[in-house]
Amino acid sequence: MPVRAFGGEVAGQSVMAAGRTVPSSRSIHSAHAHFLRPGISDEDVVYGVRTVRDGGSYSTRQVEAVQRGEVILTMTASFHIGDASDMSHQVPRLSAIPVDELAGAAGPADHGDEMSSWVRWLQQRQAIDLVFPSAPVRERVRGGRSTDPHQALWLRASDTLPDDALTHAAAVTYLADLLLLSTGLGPHGQAFTDDSLSFASLDHTVWFHEATRADEWLLHDMEGSRVGHGRSLCRGTMLSESGQLVATVMQEGVIRQSSR
């Protein structure tokens, strides 16, 4: 049956479309996407790219993703040559259990059959490998329990990707969309599996700090910063196994009681 397209897929493909219109010497440093309509997973999407500006160091592109004659996503993507600088620091630090120390494909062994089944479904549907260093929000809110709006997961593309920086940036955009919006549900004791909730992503922004491989393990550390007025704002930081901050993510989405 046709299902709603995964937003990260459309956003990742928009990054690819924009990047193919700039010189390879310019790498992407930010992508700002707005989800306007739900896409359908089994129909083609046409990506149109408009050149906004090509400056001495930066290039800006606007992308429209069109399906069935309607725009389902718009994106502004910015690319740069890169400047040599002695100034560099990062605040986020890697504090999760190293991925090679975790037991089993679902992380800690006490997640149970239902959790393991859900992880396997995610891996197959999204073509990713993922490991939870601790129980995610979905598990901690069972029975309506309230929990803090924080979760983390190790993840990577399940297939080896080509040695192309743009492809890996697009894959990071794809990976960054997974489970981020659900983080804000923790204090409310709910999960997206609850029939009483309706939800949809409104926008999705990724800032790329360092080139990385999306087929190698990345820790996505997520926090639900604010829920109110039917919207949830969540933030994520993506770090390599060595602790290098490779991307920062922000996403806002609709979360409200369903009228169905």
Coordinates of C-alpha atoms in Angstrom, one line a residue:
M1 CA 0.0 0.0 0.0
P2 CA 1.2 3.6 -0.7
V3 CA 2.5 5.2 2.4
R4 CA 3.5 8.8 3.3
A5 CA 7.0 9.5 2.1
F6 CA 9.8 9.8 4.8
G7 CA 10.5 13.5 5.0
G8 CA 14.3 12.9 5.4
E9 CA 14.3 11.2 2.0
V10 CA 12.8 14.2 0.2
A11 CA 15.1 16.5 2.1
G12 CA 18.2 14.4 1.3
Q13 CA 17.3 14.3 -2.4
S14 CA 16.8 18.1 -2.4
V15 CA 20.4 18.4 -1.0
M16 CA 21.6 16.2 -3.9
A17 CA 19.7 18.3 -6.5
A18 CA 21.0 21.6 -5.2
G19 CA 24.6 20.3 -4.9
R20 CA 24.7 19.1 -8.5
T21 CA 24.3 22.7 -9.6
V22 CA 27.4 24.1 -7.8
P23 CA 31.1 23.4 -8.4
S24 CA 32.5 20.4 -6.5
S25 CA 34.9 22.7 -4.7
R26 CA 32.0 24.2 -2.7
S27 CA 30.6 22.0 0.0
I28 CA 27.2 22.4 1.7
H29 CA 27.1 24.1 5.1
S30 CA 23.4 24.5 5.7
A31 CA 20.1 23.2 4.4
H32 CA 16.7 24.7 5.5
A33 CA 13.7 22.7 4.4
H34 CA 10.0 23.4 4.8
F35 CA 7.5 20.5 4.4
L36 CA 4.4 21.8 2.8
R37 CA 2.4 18.7 1.9
P38 CA 2.9 15.0 2.6
G39 CA 4.6 13.0 -0.2
I40 CA 3.6 9.6 -1.5
S41 CA 6.4 7.0 -1.3
D42 CA 5.6 5.2 -4.5
E43 CA 5.4 8.1 -6.9
D44 CA 8.1 10.2 -8.6
V45 CA 9.2 13.5 -7.2
V46 CA 10.6 16.2 -9.5
Y47 CA 13.3 18.5 -8.0
G48 CA 13.6 22.0 -9.5
V49 CA 16.7 24.1 -8.5
R50 CA 17.0 27.9 -8.9
T51 CA 20.3 29.7 -8.6
V52 CA 19.9 32.5 -6.1
R53 CA 23.5 33.7 -6.0
D54 CA 27.0 32.7 -6.7
G55 CA 29.5 34.8 -4.8
G56 CA 33.2 34.7 -4.3
S57 CA 32.9 32.2 -1.5
Y58 CA 29.3 31.2 -1.1
S59 CA 26.6 29.8 -3.4
T60 CA 22.9 29.7 -2.6
R61 CA 20.2 27.5 -4.2
Q62 CA 16.5 27.2 -3.8
V63 CA 14.8 23.8 -4.4
E64 CA 11.2 22.9 -5.0
A65 CA 10.2 19.2 -4.7
V66 CA 7.1 18.7 -6.8
Q67 CA 4.8 15.6 -6.8
R68 CA 1.5 15.3 -8.6
G69 CA 1.9 18.9 -9.8
E70 CA 2.1 20.3 -6.2
V71 CA 5.1 21.5 -4.2
I72 CA 5.6 19.2 -1.3
L73 CA 8.9 20.7 0.0
T74 CA 11.0 23.8 -0.4
M75 CA 14.6 24.1 0.6
T76 CA 17.3 26.8 0.7
A77 CA 20.8 25.3 0.6
S78 CA 24.0 27.2 1.0
F79 CA 27.5 26.0 -0.2
H80 CA 30.9 27.5 0.5
I81 CA 34.6 27.1 -0.5
G82 CA 35.8 27.1 3.2
D83 CA 38.1 29.5 4.9
A84 CA 41.4 28.6 6.6
S85 CA 41.2 29.6 10.2
D86 CA 43.0 28.9 13.5
M87 CA 39.7 29.4 15.4
S88 CA 37.8 26.2 16.2
H89 CA 35.9 24.9 19.2
Q90 CA 32.8 22.9 19.9
V91 CA 30.6 22.6 23.0
P92 CA 28.8 19.3 22.6
R93 CA 30.9 16.3 23.9
L94 CA 30.5 12.6 23.2
S95 CA 29.2 11.0 26.4
A96 CA 27.3 7.9 25.2
I97 CA 28.4 4.3 25.5
P98 CA 30.7 3.5 22.5
V99 CA 28.8 1.6 19.8
D100 CA 31.2 -1.3 19.8
E101 CA 30.5 -1.9 23.5
L102 CA 26.7 -2.2 23.1
A103 CA 25.1 -5.7 23.1
G104 CA 22.9 -6.7 20.2
A105 CA 21.3 -4.7 17.3
A106 CA 18.9 -2.9 19.6
G107 CA 21.4 -1.7 22.2
P108 CA 21.1 -2.8 25.8
A109 CA 19.8 -6.4 26.0
D110 CA 16.7 -5.6 28.2
H111 CA 14.7 -3.8 25.5
G112 CA 12.5 -6.9 25.0
D113 CA 10.9 -8.5 21.9
E114 CA 8.6 -5.6 21.0
M115 CA 11.4 -3.1 21.0
S116 CA 13.7 -5.4 19.0
S117 CA 10.9 -5.9 16.5
W118 CA 10.5 -2.2 16.1
V119 CA 14.2 -1.6 15.6
R120 CA 14.4 -4.3 12.9
W121 CA 11.4 -2.7 11.2
L122 CA 13.1 0.7 11.2
Q123 CA 16.4 -0.8 9.9
Q124 CA 14.6 -2.5 7.0
R125 CA 12.3 0.4 6.1
Q126 CA 14.9 3.1 6.3
A127 CA 18.0 1.2 5.1
I128 CA 20.0 2.1 8.2
D129 CA 21.8 0.4 11.1
L130 CA 20.9 1.8 14.5
V131 CA 21.8 1.1 18.1
F132 CA 20.4 2.8 21.2
P133 CA 22.9 3.4 24.0
S134 CA 19.9 3.8 26.4
A135 CA 16.2 3.3 26.2
P136 CA 14.5 5.7 23.8
V137 CA 11.5 7.9 24.6
R138 CA 9.2 5.3 22.9
E139 CA 10.1 2.7 25.5
R140 CA 10.3 5.0 28.5
V141 CA 6.7 6.3 28.1
R142 CA 5.0 2.9 28.2
G143 CA 2.0 3.0 30.4
G144 CA 1.7 6.7 30.1
R145 CA 4.8 7.4 32.2
S146 CA 6.4 10.8 31.9
T147 CA 10.1 11.0 31.0
D148 CA 12.7 13.7 30.1
P149 CA 12.7 14.9 26.5
H150 CA 16.0 13.4 25.6
Q151 CA 17.2 10.4 23.6
A152 CA 20.2 9.3 21.6
L153 CA 21.0 6.7 19.0
W154 CA 24.0 5.5 17.1
L155 CA 23.1 5.2 13.4
R156 CA 24.6 4.9 9.9
A157 CA 23.6 4.0 6.4
S158 CA 23.4 0.2 6.1
D159 CA 25.1 0.2 2.6
T160 CA 28.5 1.4 1.7
L161 CA 28.2 4.8 0.0
P162 CA 30.4 6.2 -2.8
D163 CA 33.3 8.4 -2.0
D164 CA 31.4 11.6 -2.8
A165 CA 31.0 14.3 -0.2
L166 CA 27.6 15.5 -1.5
T167 CA 26.1 12.0 -1.2
H168 CA 27.2 11.7 2.4
A169 CA 25.8 15.2 3.2
A170 CA 22.5 14.1 1.7
A171 CA 22.6 10.9 3.7
V172 CA 23.3 12.8 6.9
T173 CA 20.2 15.0 6.1
Y174 CA 18.2 11.7 5.7
L175 CA 19.5 10.2 8.9
A176 CA 18.9 13.4 10.9
D177 CA 15.2 13.2 10.4
L178 CA 14.8 9.8 12.1
L179 CA 13.0 9.9 15.5
L180 CA 13.9 13.6 16.1
L181 CA 10.4 14.9 16.5
S182 CA 9.3 12.1 18.8
T183 CA 11.8 13.4 21.4
G184 CA 9.5 16.1 22.6
L185 CA 6.8 13.6 23.6
G186 CA 8.7 12.4 26.7
P187 CA 7.2 14.7 29.4
H188 CA 3.7 14.0 28.1
G189 CA 3.9 10.2 28.4
Q190 CA 3.0 9.6 24.8
A191 CA 4.5 8.1 21.6
F192 CA 3.6 8.5 17.9
T193 CA 2.1 5.0 18.1
D194 CA -0.8 6.5 20.1
D195 CA -3.9 6.7 17.9
S196 CA -4.9 9.9 19.7
L197 CA -2.0 11.9 18.2
S198 CA -1.6 13.5 14.8
F199 CA 1.8 14.7 13.7
A200 CA 3.8 16.1 10.8
S201 CA 7.1 17.8 10.3
L202 CA 6.9 21.5 9.4
D203 CA 10.6 22.3 8.8
H204 CA 14.0 20.6 9.0
T205 CA 17.3 22.4 9.2
V206 CA 20.8 20.9 9.1
W207 CA 24.1 22.8 9.6
F208 CA 27.1 20.8 8.4
H209 CA 30.2 21.5 10.4
E210 CA 32.7 18.8 9.2
A211 CA 32.7 16.4 6.3
T212 CA 31.9 12.9 7.4
R213 CA 30.9 9.5 6.1
A214 CA 27.2 8.6 6.7
D215 CA 28.1 4.9 6.4
E216 CA 30.2 5.1 9.5
W217 CA 28.6 5.4 13.0
L218 CA 27.3 8.7 14.1
L219 CA 25.7 9.5 17.5
H220 CA 22.6 11.6 17.2
D221 CA 21.9 13.2 20.6
M222 CA 18.4 14.7 20.6
E223 CA 16.5 17.0 22.9
G224 CA 12.9 18.2 22.8
S225 CA 13.4 21.9 23.5
R226 CA 9.8 23.1 23.5
V227 CA 6.2 21.8 23.1
G228 CA 3.3 24.2 23.0
H229 CA 0.5 25.6 20.8
G230 CA 0.3 22.3 18.9
R231 CA 4.0 22.3 17.9
S232 CA 7.2 20.7 19.0
L233 CA 10.7 22.1 18.5
C234 CA 13.6 19.6 18.8
R235 CA 17.3 19.9 18.5
G236 CA 20.0 17.4 17.6
T237 CA 23.7 17.2 17.6
M238 CA 25.5 14.6 15.5
L239 CA 29.0 13.4 16.5
S240 CA 31.4 11.0 15.1
E241 CA 32.8 8.1 17.1
S242 CA 35.9 10.2 17.7
G243 CA 33.7 12.9 19.3
Q244 CA 33.9 15.4 16.4
L245 CA 30.7 17.5 16.0
V246 CA 29.7 17.0 12.4
A247 CA 26.2 18.5 12.2
T248 CA 23.6 20.4 14.2
V249 CA 19.9 19.8 13.5
M250 CA 16.7 21.7 14.4
Q251 CA 13.2 20.5 13.5
E252 CA 9.7 21.8 14.3
G253 CA 6.6 19.8 13.8
V254 CA 2.9 19.6 14.5
I255 CA 1.9 17.5 17.5
R256 CA -1.7 17.6 18.6
Q257 CA -4.6 15.5 19.6
S258 CA -6.2 13.9 16.6
S259 CA -9.7 14.8 15.6
R260 CA -10.3 11.4 14.0

